PDB file of C-alpha atoms in Angstrom:
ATOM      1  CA  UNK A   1      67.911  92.225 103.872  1.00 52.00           C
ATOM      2  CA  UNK A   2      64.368  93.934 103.612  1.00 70.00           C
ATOM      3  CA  UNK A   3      65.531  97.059 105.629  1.00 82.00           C
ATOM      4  CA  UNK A   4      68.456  97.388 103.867  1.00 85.00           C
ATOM      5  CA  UNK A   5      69.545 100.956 103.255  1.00 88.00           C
ATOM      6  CA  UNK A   6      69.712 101.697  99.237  1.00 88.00           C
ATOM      7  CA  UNK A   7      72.088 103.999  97.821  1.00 91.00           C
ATOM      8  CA  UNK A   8      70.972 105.209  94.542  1.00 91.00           C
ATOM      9  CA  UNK A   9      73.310 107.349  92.063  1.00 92.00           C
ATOM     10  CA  UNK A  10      71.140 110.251  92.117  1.00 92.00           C
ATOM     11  CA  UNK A  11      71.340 110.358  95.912  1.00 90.00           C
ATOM     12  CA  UNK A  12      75.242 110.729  95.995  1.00 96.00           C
ATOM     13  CA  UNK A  13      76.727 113.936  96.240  1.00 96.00           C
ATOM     14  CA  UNK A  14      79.984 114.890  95.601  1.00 97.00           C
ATOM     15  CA  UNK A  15      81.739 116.965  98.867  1.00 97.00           C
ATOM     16  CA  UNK A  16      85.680 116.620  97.425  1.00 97.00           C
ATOM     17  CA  UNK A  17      87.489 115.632  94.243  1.00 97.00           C
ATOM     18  CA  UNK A  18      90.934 115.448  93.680  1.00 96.00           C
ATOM     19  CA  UNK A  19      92.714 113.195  91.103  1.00 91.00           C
ATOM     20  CA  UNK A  20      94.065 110.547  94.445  1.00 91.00           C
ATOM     21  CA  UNK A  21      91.130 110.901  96.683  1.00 96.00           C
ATOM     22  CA  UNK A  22      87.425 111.617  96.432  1.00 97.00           C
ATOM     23  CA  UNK A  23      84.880 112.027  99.352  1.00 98.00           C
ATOM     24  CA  UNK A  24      80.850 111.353  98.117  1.00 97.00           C
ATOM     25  CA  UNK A  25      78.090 112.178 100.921  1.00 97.00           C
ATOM     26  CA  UNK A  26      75.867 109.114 100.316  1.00 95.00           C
ATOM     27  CA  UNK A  27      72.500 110.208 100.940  1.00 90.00           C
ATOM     28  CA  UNK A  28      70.750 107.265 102.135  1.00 87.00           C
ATOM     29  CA  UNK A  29      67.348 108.940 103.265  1.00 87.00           C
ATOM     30  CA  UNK A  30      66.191 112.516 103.412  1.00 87.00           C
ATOM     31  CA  UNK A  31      68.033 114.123 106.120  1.00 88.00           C
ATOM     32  CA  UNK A  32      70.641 111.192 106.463  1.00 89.00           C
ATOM     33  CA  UNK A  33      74.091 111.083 105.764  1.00 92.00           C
ATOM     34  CA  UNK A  34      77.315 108.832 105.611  1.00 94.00           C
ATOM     35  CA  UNK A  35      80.774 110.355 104.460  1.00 96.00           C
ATOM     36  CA  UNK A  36      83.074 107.644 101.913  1.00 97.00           C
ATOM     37  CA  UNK A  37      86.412 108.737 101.511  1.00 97.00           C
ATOM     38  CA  UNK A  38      87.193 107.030  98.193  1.00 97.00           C
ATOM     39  CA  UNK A  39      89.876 106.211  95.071  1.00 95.00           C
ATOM     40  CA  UNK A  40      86.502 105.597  93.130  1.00 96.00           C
ATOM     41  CA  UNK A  41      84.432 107.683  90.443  1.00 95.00           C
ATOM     42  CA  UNK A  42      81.055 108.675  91.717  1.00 94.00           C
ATOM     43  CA  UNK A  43      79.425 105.931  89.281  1.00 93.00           C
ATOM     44  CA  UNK A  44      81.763 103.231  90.241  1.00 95.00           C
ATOM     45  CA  UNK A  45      81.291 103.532  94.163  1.00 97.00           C
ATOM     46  CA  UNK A  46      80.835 100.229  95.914  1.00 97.00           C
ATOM     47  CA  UNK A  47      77.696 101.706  97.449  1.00 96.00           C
ATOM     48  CA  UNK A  48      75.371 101.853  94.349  1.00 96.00           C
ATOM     49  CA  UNK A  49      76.181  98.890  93.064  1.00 96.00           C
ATOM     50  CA  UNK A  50      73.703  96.225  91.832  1.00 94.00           C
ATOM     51  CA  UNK A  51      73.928  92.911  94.090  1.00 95.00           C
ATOM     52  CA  UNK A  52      75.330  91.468  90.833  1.00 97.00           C
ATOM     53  CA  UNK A  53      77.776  94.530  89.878  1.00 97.00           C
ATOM     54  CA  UNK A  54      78.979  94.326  93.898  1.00 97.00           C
ATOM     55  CA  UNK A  55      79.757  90.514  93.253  1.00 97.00           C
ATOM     56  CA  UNK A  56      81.577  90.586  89.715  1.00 96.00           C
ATOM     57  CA  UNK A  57      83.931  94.114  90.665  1.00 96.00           C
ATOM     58  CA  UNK A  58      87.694  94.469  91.270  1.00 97.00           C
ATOM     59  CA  UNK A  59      89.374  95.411  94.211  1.00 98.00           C
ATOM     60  CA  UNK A  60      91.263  98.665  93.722  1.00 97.00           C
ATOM     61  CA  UNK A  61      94.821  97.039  94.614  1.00 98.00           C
ATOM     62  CA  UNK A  62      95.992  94.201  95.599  1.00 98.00           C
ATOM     63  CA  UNK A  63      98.600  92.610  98.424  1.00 98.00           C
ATOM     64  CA  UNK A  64     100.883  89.883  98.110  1.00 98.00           C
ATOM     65  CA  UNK A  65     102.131  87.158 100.301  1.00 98.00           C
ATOM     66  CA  UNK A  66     105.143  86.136  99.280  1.00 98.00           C
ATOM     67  CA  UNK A  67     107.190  83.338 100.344  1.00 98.00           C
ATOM     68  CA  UNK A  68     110.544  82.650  99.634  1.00 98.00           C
ATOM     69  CA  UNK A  69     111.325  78.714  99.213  1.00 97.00           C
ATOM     70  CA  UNK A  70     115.036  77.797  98.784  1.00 96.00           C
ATOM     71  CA  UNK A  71     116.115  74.185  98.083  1.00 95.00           C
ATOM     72  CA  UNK A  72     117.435  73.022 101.735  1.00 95.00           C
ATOM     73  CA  UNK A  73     116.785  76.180 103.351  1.00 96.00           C
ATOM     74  CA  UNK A  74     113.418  76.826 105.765  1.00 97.00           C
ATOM     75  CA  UNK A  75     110.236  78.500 103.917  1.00 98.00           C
ATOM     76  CA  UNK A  76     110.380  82.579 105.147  1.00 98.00           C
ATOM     77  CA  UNK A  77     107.961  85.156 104.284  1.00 98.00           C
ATOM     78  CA  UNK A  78     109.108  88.043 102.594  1.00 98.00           C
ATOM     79  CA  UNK A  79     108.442  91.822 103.534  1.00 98.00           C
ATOM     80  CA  UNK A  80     109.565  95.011 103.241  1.00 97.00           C
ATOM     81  CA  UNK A  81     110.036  98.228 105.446  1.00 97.00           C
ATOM     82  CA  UNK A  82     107.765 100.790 103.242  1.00 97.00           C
ATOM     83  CA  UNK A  83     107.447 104.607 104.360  1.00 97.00           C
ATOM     84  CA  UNK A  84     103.754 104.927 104.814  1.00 96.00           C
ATOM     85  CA  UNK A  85     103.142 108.509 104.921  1.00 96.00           C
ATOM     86  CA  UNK A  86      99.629 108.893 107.108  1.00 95.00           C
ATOM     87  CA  UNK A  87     101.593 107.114 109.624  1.00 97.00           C
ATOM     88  CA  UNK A  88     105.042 109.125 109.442  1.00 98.00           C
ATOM     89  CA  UNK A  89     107.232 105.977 109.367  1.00 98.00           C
ATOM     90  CA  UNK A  90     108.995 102.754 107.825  1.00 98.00           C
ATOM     91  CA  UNK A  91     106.343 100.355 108.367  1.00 98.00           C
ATOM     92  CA  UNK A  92     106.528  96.404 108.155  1.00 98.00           C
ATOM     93  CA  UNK A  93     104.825  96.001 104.896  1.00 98.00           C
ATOM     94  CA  UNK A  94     104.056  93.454 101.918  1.00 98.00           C
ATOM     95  CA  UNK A  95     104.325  93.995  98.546  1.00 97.00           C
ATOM     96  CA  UNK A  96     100.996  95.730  97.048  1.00 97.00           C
ATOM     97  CA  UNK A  97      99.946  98.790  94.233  1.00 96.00           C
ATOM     98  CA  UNK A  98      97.025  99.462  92.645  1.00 96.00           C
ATOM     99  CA  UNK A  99      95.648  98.187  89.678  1.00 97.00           C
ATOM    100  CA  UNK A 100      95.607 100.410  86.720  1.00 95.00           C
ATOM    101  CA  UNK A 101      93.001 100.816  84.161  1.00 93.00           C
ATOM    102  CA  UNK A 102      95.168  98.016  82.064  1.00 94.00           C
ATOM    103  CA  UNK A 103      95.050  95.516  84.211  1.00 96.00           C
ATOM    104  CA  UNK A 104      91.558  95.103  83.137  1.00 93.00           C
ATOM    105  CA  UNK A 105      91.753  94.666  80.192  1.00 95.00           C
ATOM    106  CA  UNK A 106      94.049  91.685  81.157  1.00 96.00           C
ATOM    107  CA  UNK A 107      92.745  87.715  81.732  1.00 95.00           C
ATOM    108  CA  UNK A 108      93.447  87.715  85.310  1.00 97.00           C
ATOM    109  CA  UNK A 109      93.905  91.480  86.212  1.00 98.00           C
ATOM    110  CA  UNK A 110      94.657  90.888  90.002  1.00 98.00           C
ATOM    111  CA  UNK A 111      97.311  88.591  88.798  1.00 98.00           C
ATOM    112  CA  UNK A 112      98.876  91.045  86.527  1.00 98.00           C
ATOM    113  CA  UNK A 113      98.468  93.508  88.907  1.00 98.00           C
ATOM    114  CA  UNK A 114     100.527  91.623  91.402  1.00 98.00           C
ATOM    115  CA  UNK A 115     103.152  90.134  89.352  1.00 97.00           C
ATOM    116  CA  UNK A 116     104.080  93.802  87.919  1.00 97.00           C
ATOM    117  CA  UNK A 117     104.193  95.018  91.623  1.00 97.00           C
ATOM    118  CA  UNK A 118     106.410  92.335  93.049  1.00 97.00           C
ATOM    119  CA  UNK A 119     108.910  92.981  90.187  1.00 96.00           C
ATOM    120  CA  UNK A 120     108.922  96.690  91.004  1.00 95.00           C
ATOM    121  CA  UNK A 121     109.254  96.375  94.657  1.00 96.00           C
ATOM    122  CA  UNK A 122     111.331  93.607  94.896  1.00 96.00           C
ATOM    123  CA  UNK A 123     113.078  93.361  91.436  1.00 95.00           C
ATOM    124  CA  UNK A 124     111.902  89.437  91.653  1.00 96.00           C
ATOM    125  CA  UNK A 125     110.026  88.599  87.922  1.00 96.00           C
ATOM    126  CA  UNK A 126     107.990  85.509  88.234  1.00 96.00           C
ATOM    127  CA  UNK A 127     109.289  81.937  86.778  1.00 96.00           C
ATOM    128  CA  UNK A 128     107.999  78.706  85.527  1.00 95.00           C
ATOM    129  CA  UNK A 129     109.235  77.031  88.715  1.00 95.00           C
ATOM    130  CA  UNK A 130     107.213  79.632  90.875  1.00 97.00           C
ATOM    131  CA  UNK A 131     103.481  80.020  91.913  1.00 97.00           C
ATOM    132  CA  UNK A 132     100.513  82.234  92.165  1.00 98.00           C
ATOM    133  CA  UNK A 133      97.363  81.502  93.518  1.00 97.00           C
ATOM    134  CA  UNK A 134      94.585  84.039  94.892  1.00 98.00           C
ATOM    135  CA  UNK A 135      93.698  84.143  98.550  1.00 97.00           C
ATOM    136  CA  UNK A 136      90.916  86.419  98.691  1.00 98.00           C
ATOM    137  CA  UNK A 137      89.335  88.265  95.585  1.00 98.00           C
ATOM    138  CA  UNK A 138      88.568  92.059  97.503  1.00 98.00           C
ATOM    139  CA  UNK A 139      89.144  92.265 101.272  1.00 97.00           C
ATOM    140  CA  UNK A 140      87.782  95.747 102.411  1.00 96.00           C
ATOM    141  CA  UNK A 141      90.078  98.097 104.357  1.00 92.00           C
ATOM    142  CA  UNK A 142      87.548  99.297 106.357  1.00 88.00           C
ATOM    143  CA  UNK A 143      83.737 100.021 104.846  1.00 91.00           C
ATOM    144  CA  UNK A 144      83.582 102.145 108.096  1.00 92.00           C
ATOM    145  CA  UNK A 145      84.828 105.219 106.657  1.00 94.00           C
ATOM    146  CA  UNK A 146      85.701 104.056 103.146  1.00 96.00           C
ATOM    147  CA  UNK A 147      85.399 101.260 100.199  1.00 97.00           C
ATOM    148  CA  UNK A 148      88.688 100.699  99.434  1.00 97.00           C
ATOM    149  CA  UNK A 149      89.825  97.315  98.784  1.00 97.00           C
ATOM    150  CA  UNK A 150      92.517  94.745  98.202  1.00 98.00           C
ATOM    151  CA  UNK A 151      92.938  91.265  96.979  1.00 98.00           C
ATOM    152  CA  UNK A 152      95.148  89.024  98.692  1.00 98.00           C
ATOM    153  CA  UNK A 153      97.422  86.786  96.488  1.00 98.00           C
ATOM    154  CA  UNK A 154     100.059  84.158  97.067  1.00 98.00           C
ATOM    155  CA  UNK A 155     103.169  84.056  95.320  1.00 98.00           C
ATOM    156  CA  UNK A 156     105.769  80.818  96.242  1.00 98.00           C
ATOM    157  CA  UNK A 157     108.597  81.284  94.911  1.00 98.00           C
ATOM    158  CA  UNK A 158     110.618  78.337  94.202  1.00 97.00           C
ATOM    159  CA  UNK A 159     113.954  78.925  93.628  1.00 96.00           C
ATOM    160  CA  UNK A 160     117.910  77.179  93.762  1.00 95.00           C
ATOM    161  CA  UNK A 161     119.141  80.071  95.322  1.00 94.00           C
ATOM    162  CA  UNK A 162     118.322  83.422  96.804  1.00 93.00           C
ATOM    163  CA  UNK A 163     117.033  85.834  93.799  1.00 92.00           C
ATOM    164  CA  UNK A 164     118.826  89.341  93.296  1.00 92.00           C
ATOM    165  CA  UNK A 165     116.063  91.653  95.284  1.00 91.00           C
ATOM    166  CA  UNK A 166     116.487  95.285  94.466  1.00 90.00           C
ATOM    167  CA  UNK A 167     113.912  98.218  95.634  1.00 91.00           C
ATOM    168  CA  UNK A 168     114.913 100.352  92.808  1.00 88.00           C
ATOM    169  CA  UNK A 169     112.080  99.797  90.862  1.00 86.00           C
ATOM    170  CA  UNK A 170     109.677 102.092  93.162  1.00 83.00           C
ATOM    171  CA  UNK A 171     107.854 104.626  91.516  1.00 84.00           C
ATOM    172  CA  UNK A 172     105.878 107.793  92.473  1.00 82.00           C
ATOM    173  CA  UNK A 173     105.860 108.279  96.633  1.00 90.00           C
ATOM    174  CA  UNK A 174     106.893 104.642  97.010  1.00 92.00           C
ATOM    175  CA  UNK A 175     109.860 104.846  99.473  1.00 95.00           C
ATOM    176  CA  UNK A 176     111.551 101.883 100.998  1.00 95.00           C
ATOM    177  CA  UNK A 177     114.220 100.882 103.661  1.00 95.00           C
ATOM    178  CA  UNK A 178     115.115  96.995 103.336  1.00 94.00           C
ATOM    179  CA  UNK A 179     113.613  93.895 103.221  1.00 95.00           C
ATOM    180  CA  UNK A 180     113.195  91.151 106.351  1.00 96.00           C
ATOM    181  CA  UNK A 181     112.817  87.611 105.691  1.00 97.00           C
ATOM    182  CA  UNK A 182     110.814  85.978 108.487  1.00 98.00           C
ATOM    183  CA  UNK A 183     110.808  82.352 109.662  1.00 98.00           C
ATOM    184  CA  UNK A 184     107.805  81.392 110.911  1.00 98.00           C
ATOM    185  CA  UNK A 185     108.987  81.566 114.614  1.00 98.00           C
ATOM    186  CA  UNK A 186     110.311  85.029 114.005  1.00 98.00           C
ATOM    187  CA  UNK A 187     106.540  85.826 112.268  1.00 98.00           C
ATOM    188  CA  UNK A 188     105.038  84.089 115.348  1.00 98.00           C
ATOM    189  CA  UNK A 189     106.849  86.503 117.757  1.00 98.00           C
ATOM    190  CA  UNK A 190     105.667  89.689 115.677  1.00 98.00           C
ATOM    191  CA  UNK A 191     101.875  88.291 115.581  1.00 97.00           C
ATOM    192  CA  UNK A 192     102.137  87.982 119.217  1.00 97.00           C
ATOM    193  CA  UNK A 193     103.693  91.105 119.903  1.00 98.00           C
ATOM    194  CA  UNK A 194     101.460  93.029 117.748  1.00 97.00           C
ATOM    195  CA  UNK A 195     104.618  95.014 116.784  1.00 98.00           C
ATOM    196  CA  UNK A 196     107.608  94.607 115.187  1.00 97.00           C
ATOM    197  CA  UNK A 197     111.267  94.170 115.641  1.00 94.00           C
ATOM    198  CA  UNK A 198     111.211  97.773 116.098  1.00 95.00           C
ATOM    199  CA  UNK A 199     108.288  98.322 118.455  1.00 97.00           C
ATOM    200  CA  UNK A 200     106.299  99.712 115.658  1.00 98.00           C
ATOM    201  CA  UNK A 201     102.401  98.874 114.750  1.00 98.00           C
ATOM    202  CA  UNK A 202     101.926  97.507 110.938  1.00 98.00           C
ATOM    203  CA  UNK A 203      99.236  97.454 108.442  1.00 97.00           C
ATOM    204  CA  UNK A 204      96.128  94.806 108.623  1.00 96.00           C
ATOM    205  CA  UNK A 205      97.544  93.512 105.356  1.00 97.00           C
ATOM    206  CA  UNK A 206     100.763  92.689 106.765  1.00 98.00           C
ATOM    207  CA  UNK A 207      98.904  90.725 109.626  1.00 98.00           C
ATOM    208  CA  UNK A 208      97.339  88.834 107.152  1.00 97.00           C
ATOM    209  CA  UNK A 209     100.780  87.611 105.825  1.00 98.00           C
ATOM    210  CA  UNK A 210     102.052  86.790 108.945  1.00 98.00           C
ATOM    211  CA  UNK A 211      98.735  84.681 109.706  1.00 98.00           C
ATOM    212  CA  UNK A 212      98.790  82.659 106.249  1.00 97.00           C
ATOM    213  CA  UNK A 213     102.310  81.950 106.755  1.00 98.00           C
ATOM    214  CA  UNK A 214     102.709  80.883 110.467  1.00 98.00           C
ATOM    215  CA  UNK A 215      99.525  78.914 110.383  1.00 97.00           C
ATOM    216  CA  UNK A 216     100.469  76.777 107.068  1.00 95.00           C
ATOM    217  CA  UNK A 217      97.539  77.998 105.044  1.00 94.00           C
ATOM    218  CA  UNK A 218      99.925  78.455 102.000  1.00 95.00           C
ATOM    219  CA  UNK A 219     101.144  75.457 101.897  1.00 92.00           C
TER     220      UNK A 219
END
């Protein structure tokens, strides 16, 4: 940890800004630079965080497992086919959103967070009988090129019969084509395939779903 690089405030300068994406050349010596693409304000940047500040901080959004449980049915996980625009296409995808500046203000922001995103992209709002529980506080996308981050959290929902699920409730760019309820062999076959049923790729966060749910670590 000795010959750790430190990124100091003063040493960040700003190359882009734009209200949905910033990109900050962190200076970490004289003469040396790394590029982070970023949904953060120069003095909230991962990178110049205290070891303390780095511990304590929210993720900037966060991703839900969800898993449908039906009295006598079979457990299935529960995604959706959202139009991710970098890629060009429908891809397999969980429900996720940022949090916004309220959710902080909130006791368990990630849980807020997640709650208000399921009910907008699935129409589901969360019961007594159901549960939430947090995976993984902030998962990094990838602190190769940028310090975006998610938290992972499980929602079970518990339920008589299948809930009314409606994608109406997307707002902004969100656009969505269906939902797919997997059993776990039918998750298996997509972890092993790497693809879907479609032959297309999907997002690291939707491998993540698949793995909780077809190893058992929700239950």
């Amino acid at each position: 940890m000795e010959n750790r690089p430190i990124i100091k405030k003063e040493q960040v300068e700003t190359v882009y800004d734009s209200r949905f994406i910033k990109v900050f050349d962190l200076r970490y010596e004289p003469g040396k630079h790394y590029f982070d693409a970023t949904r953060r304000a120069k003095d909230n940047l991962a990178a110049v965080k205290s070891d303390e500040e780095f511990r304590q901080m929210l993720p900037d959004a966060v991703s839900c497992v969800v898993i449908l449980k039906i009295r006598g049915q079979e457990p299935r996980l529960c995604l959706s086919r959202e139009y991710r625009y970098p890629a060009g296409h429908f891809l397999l995808s969980v429900p996720a959103g940022l949090l916004d500046p309220e959710d902080a203000t909130e006791e368990n922001p990630v849980f807020h967070a997640a709650a208000r995103e399921l009910r907008e992209e699935t129409g589901i709002t969360l019961e007594e009988s159901d549960s939430i529980r947090l995976v993984n506080p902030l998962v990094f996308s990838t602190p190769g090129m940028t310090d975006e981050s998610n938290a992972l959290v499980q929602i079970i929902l518990n339920r008589e019969e299948m809930p009314k699920v409606s994608q109406e409730g997307a707002v902004g760019t969100e656009c969505f084509d269906g939902f797919l309820l997997l059993t776990k062999e039918e998750a298996q076959k997509i972890l092993k395939d790497g693809v879907d049923g479609q032959g297309l790729f999907y997002p690291l966060y939707t491998w993540a779903a698949l793995m909780c749910f077809v190893t058992g670590m929700w239950e």
